[in-house]
CSV table of C-alpha atoms in Angstrom, one decimal:
chain,number,residue,atom,x,y,z
A,1,UNK,CA,0.0,0.1,0.0
A,2,UNK,CA,1.0,3.4,-0.5
A,3,UNK,CA,1.7,6.0,2.0
A,4,UNK,CA,-1.6,8.0,0.9
A,5,UNK,CA,-3.7,4.9,1.2
A,6,UNK,CA,-2.7,4.5,4.4
A,7,UNK,CA,-3.1,8.2,5.3
A,8,UNK,CA,-6.7,8.5,3.9
A,9,UNK,CA,-7.4,5.1,5.7
A,10,UNK,CA,-5.9,6.5,9.0
A,11,UNK,CA,-8.4,9.6,8.5
A,12,UNK,CA,-11.1,7.7,7.8
A,13,UNK,CA,-10.8,5.4,11.5
A,14,UNK,CA,-10.2,8.7,13.2
A,15,UNK,CA,-13.5,9.9,11.4
A,16,UNK,CA,-15.2,6.9,12.2
A,17,UNK,CA,-14.0,7.0,15.9
A,18,UNK,CA,-15.4,10.6,15.9
A,19,UNK,CA,-18.7,9.8,14.6
A,20,UNK,CA,-19.3,6.2,17.3
A,21,UNK,CA,-18.0,9.2,19.8
A,22,UNK,CA,-20.5,11.8,19.3
A,23,UNK,CA,-23.5,8.6,18.5
A,24,UNK,CA,-22.6,8.0,22.2
A,25,UNK,CA,-22.8,11.0,23.3
A,26,UNK,CA,-25.9,11.9,22.0
A,27,UNK,CA,-27.2,8.7,23.5
A,28,UNK,CA,-26.4,9.4,26.7
A,29,UNK,CA,-27.7,12.6,26.3
A,30,UNK,CA,-30.9,11.4,25.9
A,31,UNK,CA,-31.2,9.3,28.3
A,32,UNK,CA,-30.3,12.0,30.8
A,33,UNK,CA,-32.8,14.1,29.1
A,34,UNK,CA,-35.5,10.8,29.9
A,35,UNK,CA,-34.2,10.5,33.4
A,36,UNK,CA,-34.9,14.1,33.8
A,37,UNK,CA,-38.4,14.0,32.7
A,38,UNK,CA,-39.5,11.1,34.6
A,39,UNK,CA,-38.1,12.9,37.8
A,40,UNK,CA,-40.1,16.1,36.9
A,41,UNK,CA,-43.2,16.2,38.9
A,42,UNK,CA,-46.2,18.4,37.1
A,43,UNK,CA,-48.6,20.0,39.9
A,44,UNK,CA,-51.8,21.0,38.0
A,45,UNK,CA,-52.7,24.4,39.3
A,46,UNK,CA,-56.5,23.2,38.7
A,47,UNK,CA,-56.6,19.4,38.7
A,48,UNK,CA,-58.5,18.0,36.4
A,49,UNK,CA,-62.1,16.5,38.4
A,50,UNK,CA,-62.0,21.0,39.0
A,51,UNK,CA,-61.7,21.3,35.4
A,52,UNK,CA,-64.1,18.8,34.4
A,53,UNK,CA,-66.5,20.3,37.3
A,54,UNK,CA,-66.2,23.6,35.9
A,55,UNK,CA,-67.5,22.3,32.0
A,56,UNK,CA,-70.5,20.9,33.3
A,57,UNK,CA,-71.3,24.2,35.2
A,58,UNK,CA,-70.8,26.1,32.5
A,59,UNK,CA,-72.6,24.1,30.3
A,60,UNK,CA,-75.5,24.1,32.5
A,61,UNK,CA,-75.2,28.1,32.7
A,62,UNK,CA,-75.0,28.6,29.0
A,63,UNK,CA,-78.2,26.0,28.6
A,64,UNK,CA,-80.0,28.3,31.2
A,65,UNK,CA,-79.1,31.5,29.2
A,66,UNK,CA,-80.4,30.1,26.0
A,67,UNK,CA,-83.3,28.5,27.1
A,68,UNK,CA,-84.2,32.0,29.1
A,69,UNK,CA,-83.3,34.0,25.7
A,70,UNK,CA,-85.6,31.8,23.4
A,71,UNK,CA,-88.4,31.6,25.5
A,72,UNK,CA,-88.6,35.0,25.6
A,73,UNK,CA,-87.3,36.1,22.2
A,74,UNK,CA,-89.0,33.1,20.3
A,75,UNK,CA,-91.9,32.3,22.3
A,76,UNK,CA,-93.1,35.7,23.9
A,77,UNK,CA,-93.3,34.4,27.6
A,78,UNK,CA,-92.0,35.7,30.7
A,79,UNK,CA,-88.2,35.1,30.8
A,80,UNK,CA,-87.9,33.5,33.8
A,81,UNK,CA,-91.0,31.4,33.3
A,82,UNK,CA,-89.0,29.1,31.5
A,83,UNK,CA,-87.3,27.9,34.9
A,84,UNK,CA,-90.5,26.8,36.2
A,85,UNK,CA,-91.8,23.3,36.5
A,86,UNK,CA,-95.3,23.6,35.3
A,87,UNK,CA,-94.0,25.2,31.7
A,88,UNK,CA,-92.0,22.3,31.4
A,89,UNK,CA,-94.7,20.4,32.4
A,90,UNK,CA,-97.3,22.2,29.4
A,91,UNK,CA,-94.6,21.5,27.0
A,92,UNK,CA,-94.3,17.5,27.9
A,93,UNK,CA,-97.8,17.3,27.8
A,94,UNK,CA,-98.0,19.1,24.5
A,95,UNK,CA,-95.4,17.3,22.8
A,96,UNK,CA,-96.9,13.8,23.8
A,97,UNK,CA,-100.2,14.6,22.4
């Protein structure tokens, strides 16, 4: 082999060794990141059960507002009459007959 070929082979082996060292460090970095993420405990500001409860309450509130607006504007009734049981009983009887 000529000296140029030997020098080229040495350069390629050095480059291969450097690539292996870089990949090992990348793998180690990933492992360190995973360990840090596993140790990290996230405390939520608002717990999930509270979020669900808030969504339910807001949905009921929006339903009531929609009923009041619809009954008073479209039905020409008193806005708060929609919240009375007698009104709903009348609607149920009307639908059944």
